[in-house]
Tab-separated table of C-alpha atoms in Angstrom:
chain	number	residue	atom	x	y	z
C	1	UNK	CA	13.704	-66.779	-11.598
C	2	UNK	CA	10.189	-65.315	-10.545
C	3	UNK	CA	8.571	-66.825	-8.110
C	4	UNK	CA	4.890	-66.925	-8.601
C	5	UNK	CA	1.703	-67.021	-5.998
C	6	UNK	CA	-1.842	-66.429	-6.335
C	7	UNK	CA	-2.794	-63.344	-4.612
C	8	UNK	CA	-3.903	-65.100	-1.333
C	9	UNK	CA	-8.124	-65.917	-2.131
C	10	UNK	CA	-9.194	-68.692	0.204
C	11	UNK	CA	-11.136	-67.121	3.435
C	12	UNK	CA	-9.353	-67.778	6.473
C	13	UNK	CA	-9.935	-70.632	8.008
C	14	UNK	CA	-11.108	-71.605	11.828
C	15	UNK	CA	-7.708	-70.971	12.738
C	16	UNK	CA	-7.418	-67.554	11.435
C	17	UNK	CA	-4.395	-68.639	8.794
C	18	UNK	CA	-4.924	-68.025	5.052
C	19	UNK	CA	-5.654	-71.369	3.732
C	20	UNK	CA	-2.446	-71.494	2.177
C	21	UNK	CA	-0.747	-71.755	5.063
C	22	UNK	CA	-2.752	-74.616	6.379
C	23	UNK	CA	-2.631	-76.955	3.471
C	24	UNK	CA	1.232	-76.050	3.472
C	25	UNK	CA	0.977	-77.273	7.103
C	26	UNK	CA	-0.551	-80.441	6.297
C	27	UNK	CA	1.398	-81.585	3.127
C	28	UNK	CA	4.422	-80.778	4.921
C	29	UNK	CA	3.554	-83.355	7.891
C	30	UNK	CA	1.876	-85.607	5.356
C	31	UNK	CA	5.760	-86.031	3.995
C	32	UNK	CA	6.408	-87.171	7.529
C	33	UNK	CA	4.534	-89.947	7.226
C	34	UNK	CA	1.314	-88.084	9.479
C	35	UNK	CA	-1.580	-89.645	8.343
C	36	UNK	CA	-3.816	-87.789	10.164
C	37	UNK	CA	-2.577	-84.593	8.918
C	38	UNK	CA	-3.124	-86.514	5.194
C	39	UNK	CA	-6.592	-86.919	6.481
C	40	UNK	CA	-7.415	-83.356	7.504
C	41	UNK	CA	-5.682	-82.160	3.866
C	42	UNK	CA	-8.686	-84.765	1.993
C	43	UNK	CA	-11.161	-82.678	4.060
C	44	UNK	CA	-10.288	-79.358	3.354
C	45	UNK	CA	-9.935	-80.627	-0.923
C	46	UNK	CA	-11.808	-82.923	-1.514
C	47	UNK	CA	-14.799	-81.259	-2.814
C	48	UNK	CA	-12.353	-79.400	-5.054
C	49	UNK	CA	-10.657	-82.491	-6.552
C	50	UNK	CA	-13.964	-84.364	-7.151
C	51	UNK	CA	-15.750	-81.403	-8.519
C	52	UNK	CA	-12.903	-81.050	-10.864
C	53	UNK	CA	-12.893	-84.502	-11.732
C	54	UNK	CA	-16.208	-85.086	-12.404
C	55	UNK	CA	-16.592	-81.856	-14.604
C	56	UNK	CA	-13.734	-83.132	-17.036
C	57	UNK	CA	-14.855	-86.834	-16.556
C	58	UNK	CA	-18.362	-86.675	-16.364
C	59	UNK	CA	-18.862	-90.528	-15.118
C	60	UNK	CA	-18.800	-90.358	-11.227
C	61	UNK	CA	-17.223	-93.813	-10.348
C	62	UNK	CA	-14.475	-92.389	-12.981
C	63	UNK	CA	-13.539	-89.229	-10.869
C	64	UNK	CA	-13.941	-91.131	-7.886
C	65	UNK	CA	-11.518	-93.656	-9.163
C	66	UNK	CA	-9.678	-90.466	-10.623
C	67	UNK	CA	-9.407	-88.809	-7.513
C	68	UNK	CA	-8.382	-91.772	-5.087
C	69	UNK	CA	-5.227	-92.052	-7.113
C	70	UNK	CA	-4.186	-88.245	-7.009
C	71	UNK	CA	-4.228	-88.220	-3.472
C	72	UNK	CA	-2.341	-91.763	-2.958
C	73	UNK	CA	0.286	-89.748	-5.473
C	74	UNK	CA	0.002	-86.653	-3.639
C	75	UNK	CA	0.646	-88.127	-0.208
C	76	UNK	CA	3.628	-89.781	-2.441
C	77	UNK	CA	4.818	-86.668	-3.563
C	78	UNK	CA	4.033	-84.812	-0.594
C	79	UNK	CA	7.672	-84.112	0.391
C	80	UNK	CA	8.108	-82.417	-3.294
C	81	UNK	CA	5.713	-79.645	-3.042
C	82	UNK	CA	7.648	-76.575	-4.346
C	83	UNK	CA	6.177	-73.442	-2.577
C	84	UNK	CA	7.894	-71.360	-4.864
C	85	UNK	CA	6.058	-72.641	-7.890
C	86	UNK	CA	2.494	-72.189	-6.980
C	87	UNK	CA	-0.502	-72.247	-4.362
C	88	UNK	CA	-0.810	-76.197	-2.939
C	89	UNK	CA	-4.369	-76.023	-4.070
C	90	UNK	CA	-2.754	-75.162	-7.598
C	91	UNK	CA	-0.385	-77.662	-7.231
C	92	UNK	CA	-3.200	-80.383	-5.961
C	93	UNK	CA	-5.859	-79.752	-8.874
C	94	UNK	CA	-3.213	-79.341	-11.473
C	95	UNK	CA	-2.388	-82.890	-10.831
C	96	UNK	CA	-6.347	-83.981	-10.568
C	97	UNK	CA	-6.470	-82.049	-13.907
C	98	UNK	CA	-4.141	-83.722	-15.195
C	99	UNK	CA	-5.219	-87.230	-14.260
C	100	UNK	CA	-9.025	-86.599	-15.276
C	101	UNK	CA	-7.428	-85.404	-19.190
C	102	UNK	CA	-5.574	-88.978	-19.096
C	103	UNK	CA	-8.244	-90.938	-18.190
C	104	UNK	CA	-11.006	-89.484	-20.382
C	105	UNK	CA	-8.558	-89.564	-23.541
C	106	UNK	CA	-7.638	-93.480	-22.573
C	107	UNK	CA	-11.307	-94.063	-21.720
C	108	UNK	CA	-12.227	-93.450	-25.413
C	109	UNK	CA	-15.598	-92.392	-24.456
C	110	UNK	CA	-17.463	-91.670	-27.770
C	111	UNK	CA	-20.354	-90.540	-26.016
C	112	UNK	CA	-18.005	-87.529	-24.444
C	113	UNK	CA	-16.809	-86.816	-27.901
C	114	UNK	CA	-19.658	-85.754	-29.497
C	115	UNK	CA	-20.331	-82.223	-30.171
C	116	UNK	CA	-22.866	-81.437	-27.538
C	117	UNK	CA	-21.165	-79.646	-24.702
C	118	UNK	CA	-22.459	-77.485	-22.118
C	119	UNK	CA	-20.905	-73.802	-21.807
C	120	UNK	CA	-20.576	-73.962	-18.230
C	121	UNK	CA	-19.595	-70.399	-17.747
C	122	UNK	CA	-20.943	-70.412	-14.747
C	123	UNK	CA	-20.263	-72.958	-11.940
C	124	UNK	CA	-21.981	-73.740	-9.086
C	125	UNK	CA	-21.154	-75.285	-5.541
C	126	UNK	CA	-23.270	-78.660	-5.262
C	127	UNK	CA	-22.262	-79.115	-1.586
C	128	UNK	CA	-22.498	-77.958	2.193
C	129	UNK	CA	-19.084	-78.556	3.320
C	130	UNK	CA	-16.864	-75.604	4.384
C	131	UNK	CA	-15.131	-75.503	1.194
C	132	UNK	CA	-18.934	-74.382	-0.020
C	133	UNK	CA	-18.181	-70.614	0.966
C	134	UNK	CA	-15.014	-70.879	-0.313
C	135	UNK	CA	-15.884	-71.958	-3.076
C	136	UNK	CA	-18.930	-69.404	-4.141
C	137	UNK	CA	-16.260	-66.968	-3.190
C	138	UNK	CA	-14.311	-68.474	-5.870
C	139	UNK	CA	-17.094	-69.099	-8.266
C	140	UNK	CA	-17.539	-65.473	-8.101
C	141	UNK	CA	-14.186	-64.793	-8.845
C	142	UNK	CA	-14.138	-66.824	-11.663
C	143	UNK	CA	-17.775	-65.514	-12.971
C	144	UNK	CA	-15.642	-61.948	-13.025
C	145	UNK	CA	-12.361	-62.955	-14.525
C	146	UNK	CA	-14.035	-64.464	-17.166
C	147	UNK	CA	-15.843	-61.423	-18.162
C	148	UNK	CA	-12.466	-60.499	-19.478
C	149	UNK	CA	-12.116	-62.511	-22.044
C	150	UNK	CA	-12.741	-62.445	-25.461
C	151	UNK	CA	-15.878	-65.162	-26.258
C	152	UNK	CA	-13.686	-66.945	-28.213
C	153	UNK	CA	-11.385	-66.943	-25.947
C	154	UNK	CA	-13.529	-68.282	-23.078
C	155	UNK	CA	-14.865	-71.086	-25.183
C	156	UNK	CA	-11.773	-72.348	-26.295
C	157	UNK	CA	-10.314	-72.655	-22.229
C	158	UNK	CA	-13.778	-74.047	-21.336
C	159	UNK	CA	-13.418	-77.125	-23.678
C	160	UNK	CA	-9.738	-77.183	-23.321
C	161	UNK	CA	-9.828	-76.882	-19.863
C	162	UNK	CA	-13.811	-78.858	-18.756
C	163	UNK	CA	-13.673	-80.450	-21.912
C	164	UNK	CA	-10.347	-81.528	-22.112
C	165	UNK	CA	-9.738	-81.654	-25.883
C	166	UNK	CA	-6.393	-81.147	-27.273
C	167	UNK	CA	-6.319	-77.634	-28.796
C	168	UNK	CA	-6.646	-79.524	-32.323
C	169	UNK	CA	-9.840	-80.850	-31.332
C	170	UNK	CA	-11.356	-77.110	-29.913
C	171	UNK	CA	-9.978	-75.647	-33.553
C	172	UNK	CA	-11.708	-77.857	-35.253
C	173	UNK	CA	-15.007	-77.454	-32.756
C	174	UNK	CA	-14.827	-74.279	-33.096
C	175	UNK	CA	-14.415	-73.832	-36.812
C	176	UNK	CA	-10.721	-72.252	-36.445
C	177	UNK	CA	-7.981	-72.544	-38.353
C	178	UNK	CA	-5.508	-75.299	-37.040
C	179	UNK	CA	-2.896	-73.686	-34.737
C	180	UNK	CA	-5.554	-70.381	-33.800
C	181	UNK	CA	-6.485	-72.527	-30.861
C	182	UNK	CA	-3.421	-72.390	-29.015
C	183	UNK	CA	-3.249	-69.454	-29.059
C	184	UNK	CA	-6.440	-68.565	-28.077
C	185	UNK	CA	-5.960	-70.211	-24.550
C	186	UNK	CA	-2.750	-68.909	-23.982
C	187	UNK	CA	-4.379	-65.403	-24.576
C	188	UNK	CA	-7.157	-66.384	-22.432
C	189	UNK	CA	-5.067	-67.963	-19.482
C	190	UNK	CA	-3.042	-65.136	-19.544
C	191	UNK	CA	-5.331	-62.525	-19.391
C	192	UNK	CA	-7.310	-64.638	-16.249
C	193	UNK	CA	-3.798	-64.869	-14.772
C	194	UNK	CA	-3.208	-61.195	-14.519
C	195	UNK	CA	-7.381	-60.570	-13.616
C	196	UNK	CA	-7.015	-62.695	-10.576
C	197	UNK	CA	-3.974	-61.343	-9.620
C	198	UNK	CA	-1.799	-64.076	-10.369
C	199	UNK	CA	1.595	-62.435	-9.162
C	200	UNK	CA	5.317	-62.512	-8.416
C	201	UNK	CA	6.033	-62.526	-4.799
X	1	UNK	CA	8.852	-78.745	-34.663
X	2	UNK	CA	10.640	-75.455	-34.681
X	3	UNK	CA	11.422	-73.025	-31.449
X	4	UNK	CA	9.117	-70.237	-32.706
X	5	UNK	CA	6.424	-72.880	-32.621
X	6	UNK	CA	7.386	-74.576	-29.396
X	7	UNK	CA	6.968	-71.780	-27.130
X	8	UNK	CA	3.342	-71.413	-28.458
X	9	UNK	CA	2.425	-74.901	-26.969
X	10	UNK	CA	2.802	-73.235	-23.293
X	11	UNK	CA	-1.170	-72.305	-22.746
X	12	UNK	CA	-2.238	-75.390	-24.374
X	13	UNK	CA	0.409	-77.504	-22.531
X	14	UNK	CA	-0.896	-75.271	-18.609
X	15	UNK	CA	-4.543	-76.990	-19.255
X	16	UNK	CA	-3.323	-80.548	-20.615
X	17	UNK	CA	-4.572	-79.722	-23.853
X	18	UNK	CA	-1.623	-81.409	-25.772
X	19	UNK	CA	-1.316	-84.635	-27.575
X	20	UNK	CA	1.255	-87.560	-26.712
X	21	UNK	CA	3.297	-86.176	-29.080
X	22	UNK	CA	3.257	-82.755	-28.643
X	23	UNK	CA	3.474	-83.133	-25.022
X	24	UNK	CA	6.766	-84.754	-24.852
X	25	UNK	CA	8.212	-82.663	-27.288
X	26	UNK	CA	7.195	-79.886	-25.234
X	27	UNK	CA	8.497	-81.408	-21.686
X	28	UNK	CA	11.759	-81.772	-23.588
X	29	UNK	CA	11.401	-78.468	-24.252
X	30	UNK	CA	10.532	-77.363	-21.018
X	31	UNK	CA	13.861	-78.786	-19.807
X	32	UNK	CA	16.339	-75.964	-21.206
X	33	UNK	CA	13.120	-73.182	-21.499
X	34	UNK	CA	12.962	-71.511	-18.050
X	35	UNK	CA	10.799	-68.682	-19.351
X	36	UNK	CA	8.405	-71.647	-20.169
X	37	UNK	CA	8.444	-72.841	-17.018
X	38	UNK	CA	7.743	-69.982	-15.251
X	39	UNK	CA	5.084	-69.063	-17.013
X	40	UNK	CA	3.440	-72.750	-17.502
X	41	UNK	CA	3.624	-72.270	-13.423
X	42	UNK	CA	1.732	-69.028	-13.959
X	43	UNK	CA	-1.089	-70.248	-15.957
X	44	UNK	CA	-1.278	-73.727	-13.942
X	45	UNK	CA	-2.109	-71.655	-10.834
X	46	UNK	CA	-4.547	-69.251	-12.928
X	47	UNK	CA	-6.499	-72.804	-14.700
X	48	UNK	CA	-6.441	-74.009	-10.998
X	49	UNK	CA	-8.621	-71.230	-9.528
X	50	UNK	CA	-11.159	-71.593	-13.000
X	51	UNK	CA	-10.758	-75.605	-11.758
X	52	UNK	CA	-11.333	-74.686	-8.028
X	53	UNK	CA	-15.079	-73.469	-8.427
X	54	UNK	CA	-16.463	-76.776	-9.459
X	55	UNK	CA	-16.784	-78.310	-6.172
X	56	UNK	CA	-18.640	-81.245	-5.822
X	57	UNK	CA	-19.315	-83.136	-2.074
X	58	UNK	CA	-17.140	-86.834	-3.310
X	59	UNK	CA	-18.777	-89.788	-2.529
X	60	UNK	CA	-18.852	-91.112	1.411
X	61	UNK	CA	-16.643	-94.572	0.761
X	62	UNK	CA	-13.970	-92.480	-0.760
X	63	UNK	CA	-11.970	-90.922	2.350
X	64	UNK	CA	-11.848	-94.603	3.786
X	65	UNK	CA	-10.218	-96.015	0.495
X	66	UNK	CA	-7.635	-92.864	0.532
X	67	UNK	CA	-6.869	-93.379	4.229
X	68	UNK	CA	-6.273	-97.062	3.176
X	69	UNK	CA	-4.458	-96.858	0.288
X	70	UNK	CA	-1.578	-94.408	2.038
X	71	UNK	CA	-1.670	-96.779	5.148
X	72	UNK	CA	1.308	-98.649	3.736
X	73	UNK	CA	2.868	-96.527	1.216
X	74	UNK	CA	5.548	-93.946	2.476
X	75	UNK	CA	6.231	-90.279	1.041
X	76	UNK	CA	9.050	-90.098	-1.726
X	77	UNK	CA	11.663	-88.423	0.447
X	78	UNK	CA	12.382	-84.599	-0.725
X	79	UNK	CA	15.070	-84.447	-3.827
X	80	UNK	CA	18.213	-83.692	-2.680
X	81	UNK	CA	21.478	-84.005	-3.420
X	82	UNK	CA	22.618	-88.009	-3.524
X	83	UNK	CA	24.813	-88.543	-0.368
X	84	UNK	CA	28.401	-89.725	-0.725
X	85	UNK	CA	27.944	-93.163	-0.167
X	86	UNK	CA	24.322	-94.541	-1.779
X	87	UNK	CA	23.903	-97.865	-0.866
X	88	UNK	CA	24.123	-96.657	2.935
X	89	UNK	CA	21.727	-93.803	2.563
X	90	UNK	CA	19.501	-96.612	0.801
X	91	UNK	CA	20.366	-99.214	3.878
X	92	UNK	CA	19.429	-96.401	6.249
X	93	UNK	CA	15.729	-95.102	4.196
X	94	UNK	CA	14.600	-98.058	3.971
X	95	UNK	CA	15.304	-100.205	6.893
X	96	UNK	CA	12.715	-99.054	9.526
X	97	UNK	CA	10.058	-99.444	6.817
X	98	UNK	CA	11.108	-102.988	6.495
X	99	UNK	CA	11.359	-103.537	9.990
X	100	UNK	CA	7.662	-102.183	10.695
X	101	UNK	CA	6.350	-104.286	7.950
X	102	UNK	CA	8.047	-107.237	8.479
X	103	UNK	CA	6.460	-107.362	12.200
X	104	UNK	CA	7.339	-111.465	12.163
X	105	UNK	CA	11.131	-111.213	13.210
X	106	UNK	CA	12.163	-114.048	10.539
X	107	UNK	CA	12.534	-113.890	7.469
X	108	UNK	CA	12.326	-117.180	5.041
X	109	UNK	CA	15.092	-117.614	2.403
X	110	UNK	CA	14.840	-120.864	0.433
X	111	UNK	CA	15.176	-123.967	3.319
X	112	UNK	CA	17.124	-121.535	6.143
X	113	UNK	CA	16.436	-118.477	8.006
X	114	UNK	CA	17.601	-115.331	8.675
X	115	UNK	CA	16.694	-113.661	12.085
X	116	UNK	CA	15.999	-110.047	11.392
X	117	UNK	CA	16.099	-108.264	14.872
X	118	UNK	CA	13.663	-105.351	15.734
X	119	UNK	CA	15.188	-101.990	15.490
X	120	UNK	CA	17.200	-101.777	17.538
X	121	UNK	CA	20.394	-99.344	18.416
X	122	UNK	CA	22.951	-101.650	18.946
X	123	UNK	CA	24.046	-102.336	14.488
X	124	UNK	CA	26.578	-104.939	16.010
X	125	UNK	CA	24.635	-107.295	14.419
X	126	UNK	CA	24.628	-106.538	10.733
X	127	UNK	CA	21.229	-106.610	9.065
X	128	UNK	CA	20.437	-107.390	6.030
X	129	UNK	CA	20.379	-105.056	2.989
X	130	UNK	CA	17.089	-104.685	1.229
X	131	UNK	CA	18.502	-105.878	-2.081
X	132	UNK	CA	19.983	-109.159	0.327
X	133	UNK	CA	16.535	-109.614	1.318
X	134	UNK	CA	14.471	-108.888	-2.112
X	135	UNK	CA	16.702	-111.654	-3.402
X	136	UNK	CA	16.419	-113.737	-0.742
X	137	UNK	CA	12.878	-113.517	-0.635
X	138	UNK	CA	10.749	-116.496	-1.060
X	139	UNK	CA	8.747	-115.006	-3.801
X	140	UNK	CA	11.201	-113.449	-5.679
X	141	UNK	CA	10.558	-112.633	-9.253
X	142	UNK	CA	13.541	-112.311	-11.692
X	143	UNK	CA	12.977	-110.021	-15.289
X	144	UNK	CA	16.044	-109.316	-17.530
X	145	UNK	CA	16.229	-107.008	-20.673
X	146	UNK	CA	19.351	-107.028	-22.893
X	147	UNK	CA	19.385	-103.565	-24.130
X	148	UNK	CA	20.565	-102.378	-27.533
X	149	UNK	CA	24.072	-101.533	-26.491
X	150	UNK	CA	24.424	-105.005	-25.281
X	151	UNK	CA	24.354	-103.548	-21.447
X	152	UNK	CA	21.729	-105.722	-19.057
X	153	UNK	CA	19.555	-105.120	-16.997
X	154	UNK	CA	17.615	-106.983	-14.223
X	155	UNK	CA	14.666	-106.423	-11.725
X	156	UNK	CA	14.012	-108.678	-9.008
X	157	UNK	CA	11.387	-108.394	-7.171
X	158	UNK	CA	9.498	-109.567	-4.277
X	159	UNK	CA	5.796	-108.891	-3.675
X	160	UNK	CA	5.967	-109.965	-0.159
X	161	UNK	CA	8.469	-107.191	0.550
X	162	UNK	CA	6.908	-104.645	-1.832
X	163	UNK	CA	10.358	-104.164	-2.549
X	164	UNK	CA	12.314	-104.296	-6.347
X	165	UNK	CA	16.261	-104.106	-6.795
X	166	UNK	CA	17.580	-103.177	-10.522
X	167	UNK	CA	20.536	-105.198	-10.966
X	168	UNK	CA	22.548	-102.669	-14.344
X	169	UNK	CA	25.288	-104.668	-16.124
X	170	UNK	CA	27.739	-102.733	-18.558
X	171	UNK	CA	25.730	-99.629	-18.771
X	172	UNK	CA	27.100	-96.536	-20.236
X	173	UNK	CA	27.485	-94.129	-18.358
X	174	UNK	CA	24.524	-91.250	-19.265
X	175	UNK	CA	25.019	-88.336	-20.909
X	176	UNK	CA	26.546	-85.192	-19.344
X	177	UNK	CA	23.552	-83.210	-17.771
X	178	UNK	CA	21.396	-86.359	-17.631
X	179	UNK	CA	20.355	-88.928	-15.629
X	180	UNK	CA	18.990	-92.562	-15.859
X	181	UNK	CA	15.726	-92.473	-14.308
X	182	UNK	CA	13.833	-95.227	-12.989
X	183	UNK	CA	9.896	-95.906	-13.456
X	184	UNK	CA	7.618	-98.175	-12.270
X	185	UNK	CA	4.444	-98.449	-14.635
X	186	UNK	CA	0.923	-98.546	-12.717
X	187	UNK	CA	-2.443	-99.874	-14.932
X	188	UNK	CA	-4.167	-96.752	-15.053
X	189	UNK	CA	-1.747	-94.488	-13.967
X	190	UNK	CA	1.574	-94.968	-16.190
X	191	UNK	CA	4.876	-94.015	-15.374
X	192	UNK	CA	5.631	-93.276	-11.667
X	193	UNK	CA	9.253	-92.341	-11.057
X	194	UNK	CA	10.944	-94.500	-9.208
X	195	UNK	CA	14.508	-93.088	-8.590
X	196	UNK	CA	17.701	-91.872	-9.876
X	197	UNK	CA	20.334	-94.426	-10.590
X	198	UNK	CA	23.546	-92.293	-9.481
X	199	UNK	CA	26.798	-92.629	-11.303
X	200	UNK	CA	28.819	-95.621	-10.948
X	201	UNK	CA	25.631	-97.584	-9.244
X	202	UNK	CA	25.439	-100.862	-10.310
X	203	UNK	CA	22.590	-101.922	-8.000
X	204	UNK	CA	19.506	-99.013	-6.798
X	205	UNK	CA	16.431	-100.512	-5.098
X	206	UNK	CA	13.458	-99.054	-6.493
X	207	UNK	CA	10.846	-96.541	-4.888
X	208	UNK	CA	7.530	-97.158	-4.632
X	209	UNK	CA	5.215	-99.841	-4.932
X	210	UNK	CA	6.846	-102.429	-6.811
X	211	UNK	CA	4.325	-105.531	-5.716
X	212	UNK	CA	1.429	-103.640	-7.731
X	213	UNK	CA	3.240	-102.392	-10.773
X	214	UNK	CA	3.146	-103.825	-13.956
X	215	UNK	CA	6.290	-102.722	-15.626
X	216	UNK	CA	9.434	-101.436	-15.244
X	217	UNK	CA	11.459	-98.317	-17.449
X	218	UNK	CA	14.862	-96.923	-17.228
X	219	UNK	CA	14.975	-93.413	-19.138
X	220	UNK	CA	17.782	-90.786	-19.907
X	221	UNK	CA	16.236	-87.594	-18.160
X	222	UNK	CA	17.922	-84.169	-17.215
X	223	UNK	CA	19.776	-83.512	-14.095
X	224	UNK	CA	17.525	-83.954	-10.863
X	225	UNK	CA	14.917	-86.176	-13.197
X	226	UNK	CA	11.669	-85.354	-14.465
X	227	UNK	CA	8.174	-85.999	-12.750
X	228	UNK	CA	7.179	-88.033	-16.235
X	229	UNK	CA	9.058	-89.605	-18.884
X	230	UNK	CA	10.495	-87.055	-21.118
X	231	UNK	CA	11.851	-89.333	-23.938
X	232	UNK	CA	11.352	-93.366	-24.922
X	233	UNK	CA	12.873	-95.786	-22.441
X	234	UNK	CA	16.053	-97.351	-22.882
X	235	UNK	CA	14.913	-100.301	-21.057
X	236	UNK	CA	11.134	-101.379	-20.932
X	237	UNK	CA	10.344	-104.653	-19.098
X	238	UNK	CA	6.910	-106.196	-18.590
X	239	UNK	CA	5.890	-107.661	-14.703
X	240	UNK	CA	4.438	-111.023	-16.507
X	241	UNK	CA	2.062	-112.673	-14.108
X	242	UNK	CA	4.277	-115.105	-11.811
């Protein structure tokens, strides 16, 4: 089977290693029980995982909540990291993602659910942390990928994936027949896949 | 829900965007689809960058709580292959955790004692096993579900210990290809895997954090076990307030 990796986009860190390497470094001596190496790993994503959080949660003591249990599960699960699967910051905010969909849909926040949402196309770093350069980098990234979708495309992964409605819920939001959804953020993720050089190794 | 329409789930199913339903049918799928899963991998890692340029600076109290919450919680070991003899790999993972926690060397079961020595190299002097001690414990909890082939099974538990034993009486074996898996349910969080219950085991002492759980589930999962629940539990038992 394929293996897949992002092409390598974090800048290098103080220690000259591709980020990559570094939070592989640190998750792998988290699973040894090194707390401190746990600790450094919350620095370097933290901003990430909240960010992420509180765009799909929106309530800030809910992310917070949101993101103290993904890392107490990553630090679990930090021995079962599978390199060959994915970047660790994949790996971390696809479990944050994750997490933040559960807790909104079990929250059964009718204020969330109403139609007004914000087409966030274009995100912004609230923070001065060293992830901040990062993540304009990655921002910018984004901003471009994005520009190769089709609208409809675009909206649909913005409320599946910030919004995080089932794909029956953006249909109906966006006035499509049931099913087009789906497809439309597969399409979407797919074609942001191949524009940010999402590749085999 | 037929194949051609399975496969369409994957995109939906990369950005959570599936319902109960629809997500368990697909994780089922998932199982014997490894084109899905490479490319659910794919577009995971592509939705991650999108989810990686919303940073946000978390709130100052939060590292502390982290820090604290891992303080007494050790990382799942990696998955690999069961070693011949279980209950002595399971003697030999657990006992230094034990040891640490339990930093008062005695141990209080019922009206007598049992000295448990600090680690020590010298195993002349047999210790005892973590399911010995969960039962033994002074605050040990006993749950029991009959299950609908008339098989039993039991958790005992001790929050003391943080430690849970599943006691499995005439179970069948499982299926070729699958496993029984082993969850402890979290408020908030749901199903957290708990272990494998290896063939012929009649007693497996659970992973985890057992003293703040609130259930327990035993489900019939592929070879190698699933991160979640794949299909309904054949054994679902509630942690009633002791």
């Amino acid at each position: 089977m394929d293996h897949l990796r992002a092409v390598p986009s974090g800048a290098p860190s103080s220690e000259g290693a591709p980020e990559g390497a570094v939070l592989g470094d640190l998750l792998a001596r988290s699973a040894r029980g090194d707390s401190q190496a746990f600790a450094q790993f919350y620095d370097a994503t933290s901003a990430r995982s909240y960010g992420l959080a509180l765009r799909v949660v929106r309530d800030p003591s809910q992310a917070e909540e949101v993101v103290q249990e993904v890392y107490l599960d990553v630090w679990r699960q930090s021995g079962r990291y599978d390199a060959g699967r994915g970047s660790v910051i994949g790996w971390l905010l696809t479990i944050v993602h994750r997490r933040a969909v559960d807790r909104v849909r079990s929250a059964e926040a009718a204020t969330r659910r109403d139609a007004t949402y914000h087409q966030e196309i274009n995100p912004v770093a609230h923070d001065a942390t060293a992830e901040a350069a990062e993540a304009s980098l990655e921002a910018h990234r984004v901003r471009t990928a994005m520009q190769a979708l089709t609208p409809i495309q675009r909206e649909a992964l913005e409320l599946a994936y910030f919004g995080g409605y089932t794909h029956t819920e953006v249909a109906t939001m966006l006035d499509l027949p049931v099913g087009t959804a789906k497809t439309r953020i597969r399409d979407g993720l797919i074609r942001m896949r191949d524009a940010l050089g999402v590749t085999t190794s | 829900m037929s194949d051609i329409d399975i496969h369409s789930l994957v995109g939906a199913y990369a950005v959570d965007a599936l319902d109960d339903l629809e997500r368990a049918a697909f994780e089922r799928h998932l199982a014997e689809c490894a084109a899905c899963r490479a490319e659910v991998d794919g577009l995971r890692e592509a939705a991650a960058v999108i989810g990686s340029s919303a940073t946000h600076d978390p709130p100052a109290g939060l590292r502390d709580r982290v820090l604290a919450d891992i303080a007494n919680v050790r990382p799942l070991p990696p998955q690999t292959a069961p070693a011949a003899e279980p209950a002595e790999r399971q003697r030999r993972r657990f006992r230094p955790a034990l040891v640490a926690a339990a930093a008062v060397a005695v141990l209080a079961v019922g009206g007598g004692v049992i000295v448990a020595e600090p680690w020590a190299d010298d195993t002349s002097q047999r210790q005892p096993t973590v399911a010995e001690q969960v039962r033994a414990a002074e605050d040990a909890e006993t749950f029991t579900q009959t299950l609908d082939d008339g098989a039993v099974a039991t958790v005992i538990r001790s929050k003391s210990l943080n430690r849970a034993v599943l006691v499995a009486e005439d179970m069948e074996p499982a299926p070729a290809g699958k496993v029984y898996e082993l969850w402890l349910e979290h408020e908030g969080v749901g199903m957290v895997a708990a272990g494998l219950m290896e063939e012929g085991q009649r007693e497996v002492v659970l992973e985890g954090d057992p003293a703040d759980a609130v259930g327990f589930g035993i489900t019939v999962e592929p070879d190698g076990g699933s991160d979640q629940p794949t299909s309904d539990p054949v054994a679902l038992i509630a942690f009633e307030n002791a």
